[in-house]
Every structure is written in structure tokens, then in C-alpha cells.
Amino acid sequence: GITDDVSLSGIGAITSSPPDSELTEFSCLPEVEGNNCYVYKGETTVLHDESADPADIEAAVLSSIEDTISSGELTSIDTVEKTTYLGDSLDDVTDALGPLETTVDYYYTVETTPDGAPDAFATEIESGILEGITDDVSLSGIGAITSSPPDSELTE
């Protein structure tokens, strides 16, 4: 892990805070039919004094993280079958999952109860549509499907 791999002077502590977060606007396609695939953004905080160079810390931490994620050792966690390091920027994510993009426009209606409001259900509907596409679409060459930009209500 990081604490074993990073041994720069001036480092006082390494923490996984803030917690990693799922990038719900992306849905990667699993290699094994029936499996799920999630894209995460991780953050690690390193507490250090002024003698430690932030660029050296970042390079060492990223190298350690890439090694850990790519090594397969995280598959010892129950239900985890594969982890893949994508990079350290959103551009790296899109490059790894598919550098080209095709935007598909579509329209739909939503009927609600009298107290229904778009803010209450829009995110869930979009997630449901994305999940359905991910389950149904398995074309060669597709690395990920994203719901970005968010769906918008036509008010005209």
C-alpha cells in the first residue's frame, strides 16, 4: 500500500480522506456479462512539513496507487474481480474508456402524481436510463457510457 511504498522525508501521515466517490455520470462496461462496473475518483491527503516537495509527494503517491490498483491485489476483496488504474485527470478517464464520443439525443415524457416535481426524480430517471443502456449495449470498442450533460426539461 501507499504507506509501504512512499518513504519521503517530511511526511507525517497519509490518509484516504476525503473518501473515494463514484462518478455516476460514467458507467463502464464490465468485461464479464452480468458483472457491474463503476468508475471512481479517489483522493489521498498527505500531511507533511515544508521539507517535503509536493511534486515529489504527488509523483510517489500516484506511482504507488497505480501499482496497487494494477497489481490485482485488490481482487482479494470479496466481490471485486478487477481494478484498472485510469490516470489522475478526467481527461485520462475519457481517454482510457474511449477517446471518441458519440452523443445520442433523445426525448421522453414523465408522468407523475400531482405532487411530482422534476428535481425529485430527474437524477434517478437518468441513472435508470444509464443503467438500462449499460445492461443492453455491448458493442466492441465501447469503453464507457456517460449521462453527461444531464437531461433537461423542455419548458417551451
PDB file of N, CA and C in Angstrom, residues 67-129:
ATOM      1  N   ASP A  67       0.405   1.216  -8.984  1.00  0.00           N
ATOM      2  CA  ASP A  67       0.920  -0.140  -8.754  1.00  0.00           C
ATOM      3  C   ASP A  67      -0.100  -0.995  -8.003  1.00  0.00           C
ATOM      4  N   THR A  68      -0.697  -0.440  -6.961  1.00  0.00           N
ATOM      5  CA  THR A  68      -1.656  -1.193  -6.150  1.00  0.00           C
ATOM      6  C   THR A  68      -2.897  -1.560  -6.953  1.00  0.00           C
ATOM      7  N   ILE A  69      -3.459  -0.584  -7.683  1.00  0.00           N
ATOM      8  CA  ILE A  69      -4.674  -0.828  -8.452  1.00  0.00           C
ATOM      9  C   ILE A  69      -4.410  -1.814  -9.590  1.00  0.00           C
ATOM     10  N   SER A  70      -3.258  -1.692 -10.242  1.00  0.00           N
ATOM     11  CA  SER A  70      -2.939  -2.529 -11.406  1.00  0.00           C
ATOM     12  C   SER A  70      -2.435  -3.919 -11.047  1.00  0.00           C
ATOM     13  N   SER A  71      -1.984  -4.109  -9.807  1.00  0.00           N
ATOM     14  CA  SER A  71      -1.356  -5.374  -9.415  1.00  0.00           C
ATOM     15  C   SER A  71      -2.322  -6.544  -9.296  1.00  0.00           C
ATOM     16  N   GLY A  72      -3.591  -6.268  -9.105  1.00  0.00           N
ATOM     17  CA  GLY A  72      -4.560  -7.333  -8.890  1.00  0.00           C
ATOM     18  C   GLY A  72      -4.759  -7.674  -7.427  1.00  0.00           C
ATOM     19  N   GLU A  73      -3.973  -7.069  -6.536  1.00  0.00           N
ATOM     20  CA  GLU A  73      -4.099  -7.411  -5.111  1.00  0.00           C
ATOM     21  C   GLU A  73      -5.439  -6.993  -4.513  1.00  0.00           C
ATOM     22  N   LEU A  74      -6.115  -6.009  -5.106  1.00  0.00           N
ATOM     23  CA  LEU A  74      -7.408  -5.573  -4.584  1.00  0.00           C
ATOM     24  C   LEU A  74      -8.531  -6.558  -4.907  1.00  0.00           C
ATOM     25  N   THR A  75      -8.255  -7.509  -5.803  1.00  0.00           N
ATOM     26  CA  THR A  75      -9.274  -8.516  -6.122  1.00  0.00           C
ATOM     27  C   THR A  75      -9.448  -9.524  -4.988  1.00  0.00           C
ATOM     28  N   SER A  76      -8.622  -9.421  -3.955  1.00  0.00           N
ATOM     29  CA  SER A  76      -8.823 -10.275  -2.778  1.00  0.00           C
ATOM     30  C   SER A  76     -10.022  -9.797  -1.957  1.00  0.00           C
ATOM     31  N   ILE A  77     -10.527  -8.610  -2.263  1.00  0.00           N
ATOM     32  CA  ILE A  77     -11.725  -8.082  -1.591  1.00  0.00           C
ATOM     33  C   ILE A  77     -12.939  -8.815  -2.163  1.00  0.00           C
ATOM     34  N   ASP A  78     -13.809  -9.286  -1.274  1.00  0.00           N
ATOM     35  CA  ASP A  78     -14.995 -10.028  -1.686  1.00  0.00           C
ATOM     36  C   ASP A  78     -15.788  -9.247  -2.725  1.00  0.00           C
ATOM     37  N   THR A  79     -16.164  -9.848  -3.789  1.00  0.00           N
ATOM     38  CA  THR A  79     -16.954  -9.369  -4.936  1.00  0.00           C
ATOM     39  C   THR A  79     -16.158  -8.526  -5.934  1.00  0.00           C
ATOM     40  N   VAL A  80     -14.906  -8.167  -5.630  1.00  0.00           N
ATOM     41  CA  VAL A  80     -14.110  -7.383  -6.572  1.00  0.00           C
ATOM     42  C   VAL A  80     -13.361  -8.340  -7.498  1.00  0.00           C
ATOM     43  N   GLU A  81     -13.633  -8.239  -8.799  1.00  0.00           N
ATOM     44  CA  GLU A  81     -12.993  -9.125  -9.764  1.00  0.00           C
ATOM     45  C   GLU A  81     -11.837  -8.472 -10.509  1.00  0.00           C
ATOM     46  N   LYS A  82     -11.879  -7.147 -10.667  1.00  0.00           N
ATOM     47  CA  LYS A  82     -10.821  -6.470 -11.425  1.00  0.00           C
ATOM     48  C   LYS A  82     -10.807  -4.995 -11.063  1.00  0.00           C
ATOM     49  N   THR A  83      -9.607  -4.415 -10.964  1.00  0.00           N
ATOM     50  CA  THR A  83      -9.465  -2.966 -10.808  1.00  0.00           C
ATOM     51  C   THR A  83      -8.501  -2.482 -11.883  1.00  0.00           C
ATOM     52  N   THR A  84      -8.785  -1.323 -12.448  1.00  0.00           N
ATOM     53  CA  THR A  84      -7.957  -0.762 -13.516  1.00  0.00           C
ATOM     54  C   THR A  84      -7.655   0.690 -13.198  1.00  0.00           C
ATOM     55  N   TYR A  85      -6.371   1.052 -13.202  1.00  0.00           N
ATOM     56  CA  TYR A  85      -5.968   2.445 -12.983  1.00  0.00           C
ATOM     57  C   TYR A  85      -6.187   3.208 -14.284  1.00  0.00           C
ATOM     58  N   LEU A  86      -6.891   4.344 -14.208  1.00  0.00           N
ATOM     59  CA  LEU A  86      -7.195   5.133 -15.402  1.00  0.00           C
ATOM     60  C   LEU A  86      -6.341   6.383 -15.538  1.00  0.00           C
ATOM     61  N   GLY A  87      -5.764   6.898 -14.465  1.00  0.00           N
ATOM     62  CA  GLY A  87      -4.963   8.108 -14.535  1.00  0.00           C
ATOM     63  C   GLY A  87      -5.307   9.063 -13.422  1.00  0.00           C
ATOM     64  N   ASP A  88      -4.821  10.303 -13.558  1.00  0.00           N
ATOM     65  CA  ASP A  88      -5.036  11.273 -12.481  1.00  0.00           C
ATOM     66  C   ASP A  88      -5.822  12.504 -12.927  1.00  0.00           C
ATOM     67  N   SER A  89      -6.505  12.404 -14.064  1.00  0.00           N
ATOM     68  CA  SER A  89      -7.347  13.522 -14.511  1.00  0.00           C
ATOM     69  C   SER A  89      -8.577  12.969 -15.219  1.00  0.00           C
ATOM     70  N   LEU A  90      -9.609  13.799 -15.335  1.00  0.00           N
ATOM     71  CA  LEU A  90     -10.814  13.388 -16.036  1.00  0.00           C
ATOM     72  C   LEU A  90     -10.512  13.107 -17.506  1.00  0.00           C
ATOM     73  N   ASP A  91      -9.555  13.834 -18.090  1.00  0.00           N
ATOM     74  CA  ASP A  91      -9.138  13.549 -19.464  1.00  0.00           C
ATOM     75  C   ASP A  91      -8.560  12.139 -19.578  1.00  0.00           C
ATOM     76  N   ASP A  92      -7.798  11.707 -18.562  1.00  0.00           N
ATOM     77  CA  ASP A  92      -7.264  10.340 -18.562  1.00  0.00           C
ATOM     78  C   ASP A  92      -8.401   9.322 -18.543  1.00  0.00           C
ATOM     79  N   VAL A  93      -9.455   9.625 -17.787  1.00  0.00           N
ATOM     80  CA  VAL A  93     -10.608   8.718 -17.711  1.00  0.00           C
ATOM     81  C   VAL A  93     -11.241   8.570 -19.084  1.00  0.00           C
ATOM     82  N   THR A  94     -11.527   9.692 -19.737  1.00  0.00           N
ATOM     83  CA  THR A  94     -12.172   9.618 -21.047  1.00  0.00           C
ATOM     84  C   THR A  94     -11.246   9.006 -22.090  1.00  0.00           C
ATOM     85  N   ASP A  95      -9.946   9.273 -22.015  1.00  0.00           N
ATOM     86  CA  ASP A  95      -9.000   8.652 -22.945  1.00  0.00           C
ATOM     87  C   ASP A  95      -8.956   7.142 -22.755  1.00  0.00           C
ATOM     88  N   ALA A  96      -8.967   6.687 -21.492  1.00  0.00           N
ATOM     89  CA  ALA A  96      -8.883   5.254 -21.198  1.00  0.00           C
ATOM     90  C   ALA A  96     -10.163   4.518 -21.585  1.00  0.00           C
ATOM     91  N   LEU A  97     -11.295   5.160 -21.360  1.00  0.00           N
ATOM     92  CA  LEU A  97     -12.562   4.500 -21.627  1.00  0.00           C
ATOM     93  C   LEU A  97     -13.011   4.648 -23.076  1.00  0.00           C
ATOM     94  N   GLY A  98     -12.457   5.581 -23.789  1.00  0.00           N
ATOM     95  CA  GLY A  98     -12.812   5.799 -25.190  1.00  0.00           C
ATOM     96  C   GLY A  98     -12.582   7.239 -25.567  1.00  0.00           C
ATOM     97  N   PRO A  99     -11.534   7.528 -26.344  1.00  0.00           N
ATOM     98  CA  PRO A  99     -11.194   8.917 -26.658  1.00  0.00           C
ATOM     99  C   PRO A  99     -12.188   9.607 -27.601  1.00  0.00           C
ATOM    100  N   LEU A 100     -13.006   8.858 -28.291  1.00  0.00           N
ATOM    101  CA  LEU A 100     -14.013   9.447 -29.171  1.00  0.00           C
ATOM    102  C   LEU A 100     -15.363   9.362 -28.485  1.00  0.00           C
ATOM    103  N   GLU A 101     -16.253  10.281 -28.830  1.00  0.00           N
ATOM    104  CA  GLU A 101     -17.578  10.213 -28.223  1.00  0.00           C
ATOM    105  C   GLU A 101     -18.658  10.447 -29.257  1.00  0.00           C
ATOM    106  N   THR A 102     -19.764   9.782 -29.070  1.00  0.00           N
ATOM    107  CA  THR A 102     -20.959   9.970 -29.887  1.00  0.00           C
ATOM    108  C   THR A 102     -22.082  10.350 -28.949  1.00  0.00           C
ATOM    109  N   THR A 103     -22.646  11.512 -29.145  1.00  0.00           N
ATOM    110  CA  THR A 103     -23.749  11.966 -28.315  1.00  0.00           C
ATOM    111  C   THR A 103     -25.054  11.577 -28.995  1.00  0.00           C
ATOM    112  N   VAL A 104     -25.932  10.925 -28.254  1.00  0.00           N
ATOM    113  CA  VAL A 104     -27.224  10.495 -28.771  1.00  0.00           C
ATOM    114  C   VAL A 104     -28.298  11.311 -28.059  1.00  0.00           C
ATOM    115  N   ASP A 105     -29.012  12.132 -28.819  1.00  0.00           N
ATOM    116  CA  ASP A 105     -30.114  12.914 -28.256  1.00  0.00           C
ATOM    117  C   ASP A 105     -31.374  12.072 -28.255  1.00  0.00           C
ATOM    118  N   TYR A 106     -32.193  12.246 -27.253  1.00  0.00           N
ATOM    119  CA  TYR A 106     -33.466  11.543 -27.178  1.00  0.00           C
ATOM    120  C   TYR A 106     -34.434  12.361 -26.339  1.00  0.00           C
ATOM    121  N   TYR A 107     -35.706  12.057 -26.499  1.00  0.00           N
ATOM    122  CA  TYR A 107     -36.753  12.773 -25.784  1.00  0.00           C
ATOM    123  C   TYR A 107     -37.673  11.755 -25.128  1.00  0.00           C
ATOM    124  N   TYR A 108     -38.222  12.115 -23.987  1.00  0.00           N
ATOM    125  CA  TYR A 108     -39.145  11.214 -23.307  1.00  0.00           C
ATOM    126  C   TYR A 108     -40.085  12.011 -22.423  1.00  0.00           C
ATOM    127  N   THR A 109     -41.173  11.372 -22.040  1.00  0.00           N
ATOM    128  CA  THR A 109     -42.124  12.010 -21.135  1.00  0.00           C
ATOM    129  C   THR A 109     -42.059  11.315 -19.783  1.00  0.00           C
ATOM    130  N   VAL A 110     -42.456  12.042 -18.771  1.00  0.00           N
ATOM    131  CA  VAL A 110     -42.542  11.505 -17.423  1.00  0.00           C
ATOM    132  C   VAL A 110     -43.891  11.939 -16.861  1.00  0.00           C
ATOM    133  N   GLU A 111     -44.711  10.974 -16.491  1.00  0.00           N
ATOM    134  CA  GLU A 111     -45.990  11.273 -15.859  1.00  0.00           C
ATOM    135  C   GLU A 111     -45.818  11.064 -14.361  1.00  0.00           C
ATOM    136  N   THR A 112     -46.264  12.035 -13.574  1.00  0.00           N
ATOM    137  CA  THR A 112     -46.090  11.946 -12.121  1.00  0.00           C
ATOM    138  C   THR A 112     -47.418  12.105 -11.393  1.00  0.00           C
ATOM    139  N   THR A 113     -47.382  11.838 -10.129  1.00  0.00           N
ATOM    140  CA  THR A 113     -48.526  12.139  -9.268  1.00  0.00           C
ATOM    141  C   THR A 113     -48.625  13.658  -9.155  1.00  0.00           C
ATOM    142  N   PRO A 114     -49.729  14.196  -8.621  1.00  0.00           N
ATOM    143  CA  PRO A 114     -49.872  15.654  -8.528  1.00  0.00           C
ATOM    144  C   PRO A 114     -48.731  16.362  -7.802  1.00  0.00           C
ATOM    145  N   ASP A 115     -48.085  15.695  -6.878  1.00  0.00           N
ATOM    146  CA  ASP A 115     -47.012  16.358  -6.132  1.00  0.00           C
ATOM    147  C   ASP A 115     -45.626  16.088  -6.722  1.00  0.00           C
ATOM    148  N   GLY A 116     -45.559  15.451  -7.883  1.00  0.00           N
ATOM    149  CA  GLY A 116     -44.265  15.146  -8.513  1.00  0.00           C
ATOM    150  C   GLY A 116     -43.601  16.391  -9.068  1.00  0.00           C
ATOM    151  N   ALA A 117     -42.305  16.494  -8.892  1.00  0.00           N
ATOM    152  CA  ALA A 117     -41.527  17.630  -9.399  1.00  0.00           C
ATOM    153  C   ALA A 117     -40.231  17.097 -10.020  1.00  0.00           C
ATOM    154  N   PRO A 118     -39.800  17.673 -11.151  1.00  0.00           N
ATOM    155  CA  PRO A 118     -38.599  17.167 -11.829  1.00  0.00           C
ATOM    156  C   PRO A 118     -37.361  17.058 -10.941  1.00  0.00           C
ATOM    157  N   ASP A 119     -37.167  17.998 -10.035  1.00  0.00           N
ATOM    158  CA  ASP A 119     -35.985  17.926  -9.172  1.00  0.00           C
ATOM    159  C   ASP A 119     -35.984  16.666  -8.310  1.00  0.00           C
ATOM    160  N   ALA A 120     -37.163  16.141  -8.031  1.00  0.00           N
ATOM    161  CA  ALA A 120     -37.270  14.976  -7.148  1.00  0.00           C
ATOM    162  C   ALA A 120     -36.937  13.673  -7.854  1.00  0.00           C
ATOM    163  N   PHE A 121     -37.092  13.622  -9.183  1.00  0.00           N
ATOM    164  CA  PHE A 121     -36.909  12.343  -9.860  1.00  0.00           C
ATOM    165  C   PHE A 121     -35.914  12.351 -11.028  1.00  0.00           C
ATOM    166  N   ALA A 122     -35.499  13.500 -11.507  1.00  0.00           N
ATOM    167  CA  ALA A 122     -34.676  13.574 -12.717  1.00  0.00           C
ATOM    168  C   ALA A 122     -33.387  12.760 -12.612  1.00  0.00           C
ATOM    169  N   THR A 123     -32.680  12.875 -11.494  1.00  0.00           N
ATOM    170  CA  THR A 123     -31.425  12.154 -11.331  1.00  0.00           C
ATOM    171  C   THR A 123     -31.645  10.645 -11.329  1.00  0.00           C
ATOM    172  N   GLU A 124     -32.701  10.193 -10.650  1.00  0.00           N
ATOM    173  CA  GLU A 124     -32.995   8.761 -10.599  1.00  0.00           C
ATOM    174  C   GLU A 124     -33.385   8.226 -11.971  1.00  0.00           C
ATOM    175  N   ILE A 125     -34.164   8.991 -12.733  1.00  0.00           N
ATOM    176  CA  ILE A 125     -34.556   8.557 -14.072  1.00  0.00           C
ATOM    177  C   ILE A 125     -33.312   8.461 -14.957  1.00  0.00           C
ATOM    178  N   GLU A 126     -32.462   9.469 -14.898  1.00  0.00           N
ATOM    179  CA  GLU A 126     -31.248   9.464 -15.705  1.00  0.00           C
ATOM    180  C   GLU A 126     -30.357   8.273 -15.339  1.00  0.00           C
ATOM    181  N   SER A 127     -30.211   8.004 -14.053  1.00  0.00           N
ATOM    182  CA  SER A 127     -29.425   6.848 -13.616  1.00  0.00           C
ATOM    183  C   SER A 127     -30.039   5.548 -14.107  1.00  0.00           C
ATOM    184  N   GLY A 128     -31.374   5.458 -14.047  1.00  0.00           N
ATOM    185  CA  GLY A 128     -32.062   4.257 -14.529  1.00  0.00           C
ATOM    186  C   GLY A 128     -31.876   4.045 -16.019  1.00  0.00           C
ATOM    187  N   ILE A 129     -31.943   5.127 -16.783  1.00  0.00           N
ATOM    188  CA  ILE A 129     -31.728   5.029 -18.236  1.00  0.00           C
ATOM    189  C   ILE A 129     -30.298   4.582 -18.511  1.00  0.00           C
TER     190      ILE A 129
END
